[in-house]
CSV table of C-alpha atoms and ligand atoms in Angstrom, one decimal:
chain,number,residue,atom,x,y,z
E,1385,MET,CA,0.0,0.0,0.0
E,1386,LYS,CA,1.3,3.4,-0.9
E,1387,THR,CA,2.1,5.6,2.0
E,1388,ILE,CA,2.1,9.3,1.6
E,1389,THR,CA,4.9,11.3,3.5
E,1390,SER,CA,3.2,14.0,5.2
E,1391,LEU,CA,4.7,17.5,5.9
E,1392,GLU,CA,4.9,16.7,9.6
E,1393,ASP,CA,7.0,13.6,8.9
E,1394,LEU,CA,9.5,15.6,6.9
E,1395,ILE,CA,9.8,18.3,9.5
E,1396,GLY,CA,10.3,15.5,12.1
E,1397,ILE,CA,13.3,14.0,10.2
E,1398,GLU,CA,14.9,17.4,9.6
E,1399,HIS,CA,14.5,18.2,13.2
E,1400,CYS,CA,16.3,15.0,14.2
E,1401,LYS,CA,19.1,15.8,11.7
E,1402,LEU,CA,19.5,19.2,13.1
E,1403,GLY,CA,19.8,17.9,16.6
E,1404,PHE,CA,22.4,15.3,15.5
E,1405,TYR,CA,24.5,17.9,13.7
E,1406,GLN,CA,24.4,20.3,16.6
E,1407,GLU,CA,25.6,17.5,18.9
E,1408,LEU,CA,28.3,16.6,16.4
E,1409,GLN,CA,29.5,20.2,16.2
E,1410,GLN,CA,29.7,20.3,20.0
E,1411,LYS,CA,31.8,17.1,20.1
E,1412,VAL,CA,34.1,18.6,17.4
E,1413,GLU,CA,34.5,21.8,19.4
E,1414,GLN,CA,35.3,19.7,22.5
E,1415,LEU,CA,37.8,17.6,20.6
E,1416,LYS,CA,39.5,20.7,19.2
E,1417,LYS,CA,39.8,22.1,22.7
E,1418,SER,CA,41.2,19.0,24.2
E,1419,ASN,CA,43.7,18.7,21.2
E,1420,THR,CA,44.9,22.3,22.0
E,1421,GLU,CA,45.2,21.3,25.7
E,1422,LEU,CA,47.1,18.2,24.7
E,1423,GLU,CA,49.4,20.1,22.4
E,1424,LYS,CA,50.1,22.6,25.2
E,1425,LYS,CA,51.0,19.8,27.6
E,1426,ARG,CA,53.1,18.1,24.9
E,1427,LYS,CA,55.1,21.3,24.4
E,1428,GLU,CA,55.5,21.8,28.2
E,1429,ILE,CA,56.8,18.2,28.6
E,1430,GLN,CA,59.1,18.7,25.5
E,1431,ALA,CA,60.4,21.9,27.1
E,1432,VAL,CA,61.1,20.1,30.3
E,1433,LEU,CA,62.9,17.3,28.4
E,1434,ASP,CA,64.9,19.8,26.4
E,1435,GLY,CA,66.0,21.5,29.6
E,1436,ILE,CA,67.6,18.2,30.8
E,1437,THR,CA,71.3,18.4,30.1
E,1438,ASP,CA,71.9,14.7,30.9
E,1439,LEU,CA,71.8,12.1,28.2
E,1440,MET,CA,68.6,10.2,28.4
E,1441,LEU,CA,67.8,6.9,26.6
E,1442,VAL,CA,65.3,4.2,26.8
E,1443,LEU,CA,66.5,0.6,26.2
E,1444,SER,CA,64.6,-2.5,25.5
E,1445,ASP,CA,65.3,-5.6,27.6
E,1446,ASP,CA,67.8,-6.8,24.9
E,1447,LEU,CA,69.6,-3.4,25.4
E,1448,ARG,CA,68.6,-1.9,22.1
E,1449,ILE,CA,68.2,1.9,22.1
E,1450,GLN,CA,64.5,2.9,21.5
E,1451,ARG,CA,64.6,6.6,22.3
E,1452,VAL,CA,67.2,9.3,23.0
E,1453,ASN,CA,66.9,12.9,24.0
E,1454,HIS,CA,68.5,15.9,22.2
E,1455,VAL,CA,71.8,15.5,24.2
E,1456,PHE,CA,72.6,12.4,22.2
E,1457,THR,CA,72.9,14.3,18.9
E,1458,LYS,CA,75.2,16.8,20.7
E,1459,TRP,CA,77.5,14.1,21.9
E,1460,PHE,CA,77.3,11.8,18.9
E,1461,PRO,CA,76.6,14.0,15.9
E,1462,GLY,CA,75.5,12.2,12.8
E,1463,ILE,CA,74.8,8.9,14.5
E,1464,ASP,CA,71.4,7.2,14.4
E,1465,PRO,CA,71.2,5.1,17.5
E,1466,ILE,CA,67.7,3.8,17.2
E,1467,GLY,CA,67.6,0.0,17.2
E,1468,LYS,CA,71.3,-0.4,17.9
E,1469,HIS,CA,72.8,-1.9,21.0
E,1470,CYS,CA,73.9,0.6,23.6
E,1471,HIS,CA,77.4,-1.1,23.9
E,1472,GLU,CA,77.8,-0.7,20.1
E,1473,ILE,CA,77.3,3.1,20.4
E,1474,PHE,CA,79.0,3.8,23.6
E,1475,ARG,CA,81.9,1.3,23.6
E,1476,GLN,CA,82.1,0.3,20.0
E,1477,SER,CA,81.8,-3.3,21.2
E,1478,GLY,CA,79.7,-6.2,20.2
E,1479,GLU,CA,79.6,-7.5,23.8
E,1480,LYS,CA,77.5,-6.5,26.7
E,1481,CYS,CA,79.5,-4.5,29.3
E,1482,LYS,CA,80.6,-6.2,32.5
E,1483,LYS,CA,78.2,-5.5,35.4
E,1484,CYS,CA,76.0,-3.4,33.0
E,1485,PRO,CA,73.8,-1.1,35.1
E,1486,ALA,CA,70.9,-1.4,32.6
E,1487,VAL,CA,71.0,-5.3,32.9
E,1488,ARG,CA,71.3,-5.1,36.7
E,1489,SER,CA,68.4,-2.6,36.9
E,1490,LEU,CA,66.2,-4.9,34.7
E,1491,ASP,CA,67.2,-8.0,36.8
E,1492,LEU,CA,66.7,-6.5,40.2
E,1493,ASN,CA,63.7,-4.3,39.1
E,1494,GLU,CA,65.2,-1.4,41.0
E,1495,ILE,CA,67.2,1.8,40.4
E,1496,VAL,CA,70.9,1.1,39.9
E,1497,LYS,CA,73.6,3.8,40.0
E,1498,ASP,CA,77.1,3.5,38.6
E,1499,CYS,CA,80.0,5.5,37.1
E,1500,ARG,CA,81.8,4.7,33.9
E,1501,ILE,CA,84.4,6.1,31.5
E,1502,TYR,CA,83.7,6.3,27.8
E,1503,LYS,CA,85.4,8.0,24.8
E,1504,VAL,CA,83.1,10.8,23.5
E,1505,ASN,CA,84.2,12.9,20.5
E,1506,GLY,CA,87.7,11.4,20.9
E,1507,GLU,CA,88.0,12.3,24.6
E,1508,TYR,CA,87.7,10.1,27.6
E,1509,LYS,CA,84.9,11.3,29.9
E,1510,HIS,CA,83.6,10.3,33.3
E,1511,PHE,CA,79.8,9.6,33.5
E,1512,ASP,CA,77.5,9.1,36.4
E,1513,ILE,CA,74.8,6.6,35.3
E,1514,VAL,CA,71.3,6.0,36.7
E,1515,ALA,CA,69.3,3.1,35.3
E,1516,SER,CA,65.6,2.9,36.3
E,1517,PRO,CA,63.3,0.0,35.2
E,1518,LEU,CA,60.3,1.4,33.4
E,1519,LYS,CA,56.9,0.3,34.6
E,1520,THR,CA,55.8,-2.4,32.2
E,1521,GLY,CA,52.9,-1.6,29.9
E,1522,PRO,CA,49.8,-3.8,29.1
E,1523,THR,CA,52.0,-6.0,26.9
E,1524,GLY,CA,54.4,-6.8,29.7
E,1525,GLU,CA,57.3,-5.3,27.8
E,1526,ARG,CA,60.4,-4.6,30.0
E,1527,LYS,CA,62.3,-1.4,29.4
E,1528,VAL,CA,64.9,0.6,31.2
E,1529,LEU,CA,65.4,4.4,31.4
E,1530,ILE,CA,69.1,5.5,31.5
E,1531,PHE,CA,70.5,8.9,32.5
E,1532,LYS,CA,74.1,9.7,31.9
E,1533,ARG,CA,75.7,12.8,33.4
E,1534,ASP,CA,79.1,14.0,32.2
E,1535,VAL,CA,81.0,14.6,35.5
E,1536,THR,CA,84.5,14.9,33.9
E,1537,ARG,CA,84.9,18.5,35.1
E,1538,ASP,CA,83.8,17.7,38.6
E,1539,LYS,CA,86.2,14.8,38.8
E,1540,LYS,CA,89.0,16.9,37.5
E,1541,LEU,CA,88.3,19.6,40.1
E,1542,GLN,CA,88.0,17.0,42.8
E,1543,SER,CA,91.3,15.5,41.9
E,1544,GLN,CA,93.0,18.9,41.8
E,1545,PHE,CA,91.5,19.6,45.2
E,1546,ASN,CA,92.8,16.3,46.5
E,1547,GLN,CA,96.2,16.9,45.0
E,1548,ALA,CA,96.3,20.4,46.5
E,1549,GLU,CA,95.4,19.0,49.9
E,1550,LYS,CA,98.0,16.2,49.6
E,1551,MET,CA,100.7,18.7,48.5
E,1552,ALA,CA,99.9,21.0,51.3
E,1553,THR,CA,100.2,18.2,53.9
E,1554,VAL,CA,103.2,16.5,52.5
E,1555,GLY,CA,104.8,19.9,51.5
E,1556,ALA,CA,104.4,21.2,55.0
E,1557,LEU,CA,106.0,18.0,56.4
E,1558,ALA,CA,108.8,18.2,53.9
E,1559,ALA,CA,109.5,21.8,54.7
E,1560,GLY,CA,109.5,21.0,58.4
E,1561,VAL,CA,111.9,18.2,58.0
E,1562,ALA,CA,114.1,20.4,55.7
E,1563,HIS,CA,114.2,23.0,58.4
E,1564,GLU,CA,115.3,20.5,61.1
E,1565,ILE,CA,118.0,19.0,58.8
E,1566,ASN,CA,119.6,22.4,58.3
E,1567,ASN,CA,121.3,22.6,61.7
E,1568,PRO,CA,122.9,19.1,61.8
E,1569,LEU,CA,123.9,19.6,58.2
E,1570,ALA,CA,125.7,22.9,59.0
E,1571,ALA,CA,127.4,21.1,61.9
E,1572,ILE,CA,128.6,18.2,59.7
E,1573,SER,CA,129.9,20.4,56.9
E,1574,GLY,CA,131.5,22.7,59.5
E,1575,PHE,CA,133.4,19.8,61.2
E,1576,ALA,CA,134.4,18.4,57.8
E,1577,GLU,CA,136.0,21.7,56.9
E,1578,GLY,CA,137.7,21.8,60.3
E,1579,LEU,CA,139.1,18.3,59.6
E,1580,GLN,CA,140.3,19.4,56.2
E,1581,ARG,CA,142.2,22.3,57.7
E,1582,ARG,CA,143.8,20.0,60.4
E,1583,ILE,CA,144.8,17.4,57.8
E,1584,ARG,CA,146.6,20.0,55.7
E,1585,LYS,CA,148.6,20.9,58.8
E,1586,ILE,CA,149.6,17.3,59.7
E,1587,LYS,CA,149.9,16.0,56.2
E,1588,ASP,CA,153.6,15.8,56.1
E,1589,ASP,CA,153.8,14.0,59.5
E,1590,ILE,CA,151.5,11.1,58.6
E,1591,ASP,CA,151.4,8.2,56.1
E,1592,PRO,CA,150.7,9.9,52.7
E,1593,GLU,CA,148.2,7.2,51.8
E,1594,ILE,CA,146.2,7.9,55.0
E,1595,ALA,CA,146.5,11.7,54.3
E,1596,GLU,CA,145.1,11.1,50.8
E,1597,ASP,CA,142.2,9.0,52.2
E,1598,PHE,CA,141.3,11.6,54.7
E,1599,THR,CA,141.3,14.3,52.1
E,1600,GLU,CA,139.1,12.3,49.8
E,1601,TYR,CA,136.7,11.4,52.6
E,1602,THR,CA,136.3,14.9,53.8
E,1603,GLU,CA,135.8,16.2,50.3
E,1604,THR,CA,133.1,13.6,49.7
E,1605,ILE,CA,131.4,14.6,53.0
E,1606,LEU,CA,131.4,18.2,51.9
E,1607,LYS,CA,130.2,17.4,48.4
E,1608,GLU,CA,127.3,15.4,49.8
E,1609,CYS,CA,126.5,18.1,52.3
E,1610,ILE,CA,126.2,20.6,49.5
E,1611,ARG,CA,123.8,18.2,47.7
E,1612,CYS,CA,121.7,17.8,50.9
E,1613,ARG,CA,121.7,21.6,51.3
E,1614,ASP,CA,120.4,22.0,47.7
E,1615,ILE,CA,117.7,19.5,48.4
E,1616,VAL,CA,116.7,21.2,51.6
E,1617,GLN,CA,116.6,24.6,49.8
E,1618,THR,CA,114.3,23.1,47.2
E,1619,LEU,CA,112.1,21.5,49.8
E,1620,LEU,CA,111.7,24.9,51.5
E,1621,THR,CA,109.9,26.1,48.4
E,1622,PHE,CA,106.9,24.2,49.5
E,1623,SER,CA,106.2,26.5,52.3
E,1624,ARG,CA,107.8,29.7,51.1
E,1625,PRO,CA,105.4,32.4,49.9
E,1626,ILE,CA,106.6,34.1,46.7
E,1627,ALA,CA,104.5,37.3,46.8
E,1628,ALA,CA,107.4,39.7,47.6
E,1629,THR,CA,109.2,39.0,44.3
E,1630,LEU,CA,106.4,39.0,41.8
E,1631,SER,CA,107.0,41.2,38.8
E,1632,PRO,CA,105.7,41.4,35.2
E,1633,ILE,CA,107.5,38.8,33.2
E,1634,ASN,CA,107.9,37.8,29.6
E,1635,ILE,CA,107.9,34.0,29.7
E,1636,ASN,CA,109.9,33.8,26.4
E,1637,GLY,CA,112.7,35.7,28.1
E,1638,CYS,CA,112.8,33.1,30.9
E,1639,VAL,CA,112.8,30.2,28.5
E,1640,ASN,CA,115.6,31.7,26.4
E,1641,ASP,CA,117.8,32.5,29.4
E,1642,THR,CA,117.3,29.1,30.8
E,1643,LEU,CA,117.8,27.2,27.6
E,1644,PHE,CA,120.9,29.1,26.8
E,1645,ILE,CA,122.6,27.6,29.9
E,1646,LEU,CA,121.0,24.2,29.6
E,1647,LYS,CA,121.6,23.8,25.9
E,1648,HIS,CA,125.4,23.8,26.1
E,1649,HIS,CA,125.4,21.6,29.1
E,1650,PHE,CA,123.2,18.9,27.6
E,1651,LYS,CA,124.4,19.1,24.0
E,1652,LYS,CA,127.9,18.0,25.1
E,1653,GLN,CA,126.6,14.7,26.5
E,1654,ARG,CA,124.1,13.3,24.1
E,1655,ASN,CA,122.5,13.6,20.7
E,1656,VAL,CA,119.0,15.0,21.6
E,1657,THR,CA,117.5,17.6,19.4
E,1658,LEU,CA,116.0,20.7,21.1
E,1659,VAL,CA,113.2,22.4,19.3
E,1660,THR,CA,111.8,25.7,20.5
E,1661,GLU,CA,108.6,27.3,19.3
E,1662,LEU,CA,108.0,30.5,21.2
E,1663,ALA,CA,105.0,32.5,20.2
E,1664,PRO,CA,105.8,36.2,19.7
E,1665,ASP,CA,103.9,39.0,21.5
E,1666,LEU,CA,102.9,36.9,24.5
E,1667,PRO,CA,101.1,38.8,27.3
E,1668,LEU,CA,103.2,39.5,30.4
E,1669,ILE,CA,102.5,37.4,33.5
E,1670,MET,CA,103.1,38.3,37.1
E,1671,GLY,CA,105.7,35.9,38.4
E,1672,ASP,CA,109.0,35.2,40.2
E,1673,GLU,CA,111.6,34.9,37.5
E,1674,SER,CA,114.0,32.7,39.3
E,1675,GLN,CA,111.3,30.3,40.4
E,1676,LEU,CA,109.8,30.1,36.9
E,1677,LYS,CA,113.3,29.4,35.6
E,1678,GLN,CA,113.5,26.6,38.1
E,1679,VAL,CA,110.3,25.1,36.6
E,1680,ILE,CA,111.8,25.2,33.1
E,1681,ILE,CA,115.0,23.6,34.3
E,1682,ASN,CA,113.2,20.8,36.1
E,1683,LEU,CA,110.8,20.0,33.2
E,1684,PHE,CA,113.6,20.2,30.6
E,1685,SER,CA,116.0,18.0,32.7
E,1686,ASN,CA,113.3,15.4,33.1
E,1687,ALA,CA,112.4,15.5,29.4
E,1688,TYR,CA,116.1,15.2,28.5
E,1689,ASP,CA,116.7,12.3,31.0
E,1690,ALA,CA,113.7,10.4,29.5
E,1691,THR,CA,114.8,10.8,25.9
E,1692,GLU,CA,117.2,8.4,24.1
E,1693,ASP,CA,119.9,9.5,21.6
E,1694,GLY,CA,118.2,10.7,18.4
E,1695,GLY,CA,115.1,11.8,20.2
E,1696,GLU,CA,113.6,15.3,20.5
E,1697,VAL,CA,112.7,17.7,23.4
E,1698,ARG,CA,110.4,20.5,22.5
E,1699,VAL,CA,109.8,23.7,24.4
E,1700,GLU,CA,106.8,25.8,23.3
E,1701,THR,CA,105.0,28.9,24.5
E,1702,ARG,CA,101.6,30.1,23.4
E,1703,PRO,CA,98.8,32.4,24.5
E,1704,GLY,CA,96.6,30.8,27.1
E,1705,ALA,CA,93.1,31.4,28.4
E,1706,LYS,CA,92.1,34.6,30.1
E,1707,GLY,CA,95.1,36.6,29.0
E,1708,GLY,CA,97.6,34.0,30.4
E,1709,VAL,CA,100.3,32.0,28.8
E,1710,GLU,CA,101.0,28.3,28.3
E,1711,LEU,CA,104.5,26.7,28.5
E,1712,VAL,CA,104.7,23.2,27.1
E,1713,VAL,CA,107.7,20.9,27.5
E,1714,SER,CA,107.4,17.7,25.6
E,1715,ASP,CA,109.7,14.8,24.6
E,1716,THR,CA,109.8,11.7,22.5
E,1717,GLY,CA,111.2,9.7,25.4
E,1718,CYS,CA,110.1,6.7,27.4
E,1719,GLY,CA,106.8,8.2,28.5
E,1720,ILE,CA,105.1,7.6,31.9
E,1721,ALA,CA,103.3,4.4,33.1
E,1722,LYS,CA,99.6,5.0,33.6
E,1723,GLU,CA,99.8,4.0,37.3
E,1724,HIS,CA,102.5,6.6,37.9
E,1725,LEU,CA,100.6,9.5,36.5
E,1726,ASP,CA,98.8,10.2,39.8
E,1727,LYS,CA,102.0,10.2,41.8
E,1728,LEU,CA,104.3,12.3,39.7
E,1729,PHE,CA,103.8,15.5,41.6
E,1730,GLU,CA,104.2,13.9,45.0
E,1731,PRO,CA,107.5,14.8,46.8
E,1732,PHE,CA,110.0,12.0,46.7
E,1733,PHE,CA,108.3,10.0,43.9
E,1734,THR,CA,111.0,8.9,41.5
E,1735,THR,CA,111.7,6.1,39.1
E,1736,LYS,CA,115.3,7.1,38.6
E,1737,ARG,CA,118.1,5.1,40.2
E,1738,VAL,CA,119.6,6.1,43.5
E,1739,GLY,CA,121.9,9.1,43.1
E,1740,LYS,CA,120.2,10.2,39.9
E,1741,GLY,CA,116.8,11.2,41.1
E,1742,VAL,CA,115.4,12.5,44.4
E,1743,GLY,CA,111.8,13.0,43.3
E,1744,ILE,CA,111.4,16.6,44.2
E,1745,GLY,CA,111.7,18.2,40.8
E,1746,LEU,CA,108.0,17.9,39.8
E,1747,SER,CA,106.6,18.6,43.2
E,1748,THR,CA,108.7,21.8,43.3
E,1749,CYS,CA,107.2,22.7,39.9
E,1750,TYR,CA,103.8,22.0,41.2
E,1751,SER,CA,104.3,24.3,44.3
E,1752,ILE,CA,105.8,27.1,42.2
E,1753,VAL,CA,103.0,27.0,39.6
E,1754,ASN,CA,100.4,26.7,42.3
E,1755,ASN,CA,101.9,29.8,44.0
E,1756,HIS,CA,101.5,31.6,40.7
E,1757,ASN,CA,97.8,30.6,40.6
E,1758,GLY,CA,98.6,28.5,37.6
E,1759,GLU,CA,98.1,24.9,36.7
E,1760,ILE,CA,100.5,22.1,35.7
E,1761,THR,CA,99.2,19.1,33.8
E,1762,VAL,CA,100.8,16.1,32.2
E,1763,SER,CA,99.8,13.8,29.4
E,1764,SER,CA,101.8,10.8,28.3
E,1765,GLU,CA,101.6,7.5,26.5
E,1766,GLN,CA,104.2,5.0,27.6
E,1767,GLY,CA,106.9,4.4,25.1
E,1768,LYS,CA,105.9,7.5,23.1
E,1769,GLY,CA,106.9,10.4,25.2
E,1770,ALA,CA,105.4,12.9,27.7
E,1771,SER,CA,104.1,16.4,27.6
E,1772,PHE,CA,104.0,18.8,30.6
E,1773,LYS,CA,101.8,21.9,30.2
E,1774,VAL,CA,102.1,24.8,32.5
E,1775,PHE,CA,99.4,27.5,32.5
E,1776,LEU,CA,100.2,30.9,34.1
E,1777,PRO,CA,97.6,33.5,34.4
E,1778,GLY,CA,98.0,37.0,32.9
E,1779,THR,CA,98.7,40.2,34.7
E,1780,GLU,CA,95.0,41.3,34.8
E,1781,LEU,CA,94.0,38.4,37.1
A,581,ADP,P1,113.4,13.0,39.7
A,581,ADP,O1,113.7,13.7,38.4
A,581,ADP,O2,114.3,13.4,40.8
A,581,ADP,O3,113.0,11.6,39.7
A,581,ADP,P2,110.9,14.5,39.5
A,581,ADP,O4,109.9,14.9,40.6
A,581,ADP,O5,111.4,15.6,38.7
A,581,ADP,O6,112.0,13.8,40.3
A,581,ADP,O7,110.2,13.4,38.6
A,581,ADP,C1,109.6,12.3,39.2
A,581,ADP,C2,109.4,11.2,38.2
A,581,ADP,O8,108.5,11.5,37.1
A,581,ADP,C3,110.7,10.8,37.5
A,581,ADP,O9,111.5,9.9,38.3
A,581,ADP,C4,110.2,10.1,36.3
A,581,ADP,O10,109.8,8.8,36.6
A,581,ADP,C5,108.9,10.8,36.0
A,581,ADP,N1,109.1,11.8,34.9
A,581,ADP,C6,109.1,13.1,35.0
A,581,ADP,N2,109.2,13.7,33.8
A,581,ADP,C7,109.2,12.7,32.9
A,581,ADP,C8,109.3,12.7,31.4
A,581,ADP,N3,109.4,13.8,30.7
A,581,ADP,N4,109.3,11.4,30.8
A,581,ADP,C9,109.1,10.3,31.6
A,581,ADP,N5,109.0,10.3,32.9
A,581,ADP,C10,109.1,11.5,33.6
């Protein structure tokens, strides 16, 4: 049977449609609003993440990198880490690291803290690492969030502080001992000289062989006394303030004066090439000329001692940071064992044979440079040579 659509029916349908569209429009408005809110929140979270200066990464349970923050690109420019194992990226190794903090955190399901050393941009750096297991999602996937903080600078400052403390303690002790030794030393050399005078008087009345022995023994006593006196004098540098003798100094002048004397002395003995590269127009520094010359002598003598015939000792000066200057003494000699690097500046540390080294050259350099508010550092690879760098601040500091 044919039904006829009445006007009321049509109005009813349109009315329904209108209601539906109005509802739809309201929903669209709500969605737009919550999208804007979400975008605002996303930007806020992103800003917080961008503000984090530690390297952050998320690892899967097989240690593949899933996410990294912006710090990664700064540390490893041009490397895409996603999907790669973390040990491939950080250690260039196909093997998991021993006692890996990420693995331990996943196994224990708790936060694990550790510190490690990696090479980043060709430089070894210290990192504090925190690994936190991520709460597993509905799929039960296990992940771990890693934070790596570069603490290289803190470590360096800490070790400088420790070194300064150690030097202050040992230095004060050494200076105290030196002071105490001065009096008996003066007595020994005084009596040795007295004996010499008496031997000269009775020389003709005694057996010539005995007279000769006495002369030789007293000469040796005096020679050794002079050596001890020199050591004592050097040790006293540890506690001696230098403020009174500071004046504006051209470091190149110091280097030239010192090398002029040393060059002739050393050249006679062995075939070691001396190369000097002194930067012109260096800023003046405030210093004690004789003490700075002592630093150059000590560094140069060590470099020379370490270098074989045919090797090279290089003395360089160049402008340093903050209007200061840098003095570098390097050699192609035997180099320094890794385990000795920490001990070099300690008084009485020596690897030279008895009679050849006392172990106060570098500790004296350290004290002098420290008294000039400067810094002395060493880098060395065993078998390839060593390089000592002295930084001295400029006059404006
Ligand atoms: P000494 O020269 O009396 O041993 P120093 O304090 O000057 O005392 O040096 C301490 C030690 O540091 C040396 O015995 C040596 O082992 C090491 N050393 C210093 N300079 C160098 C160098 N240029 N190359 C290799 N080793 C060095």
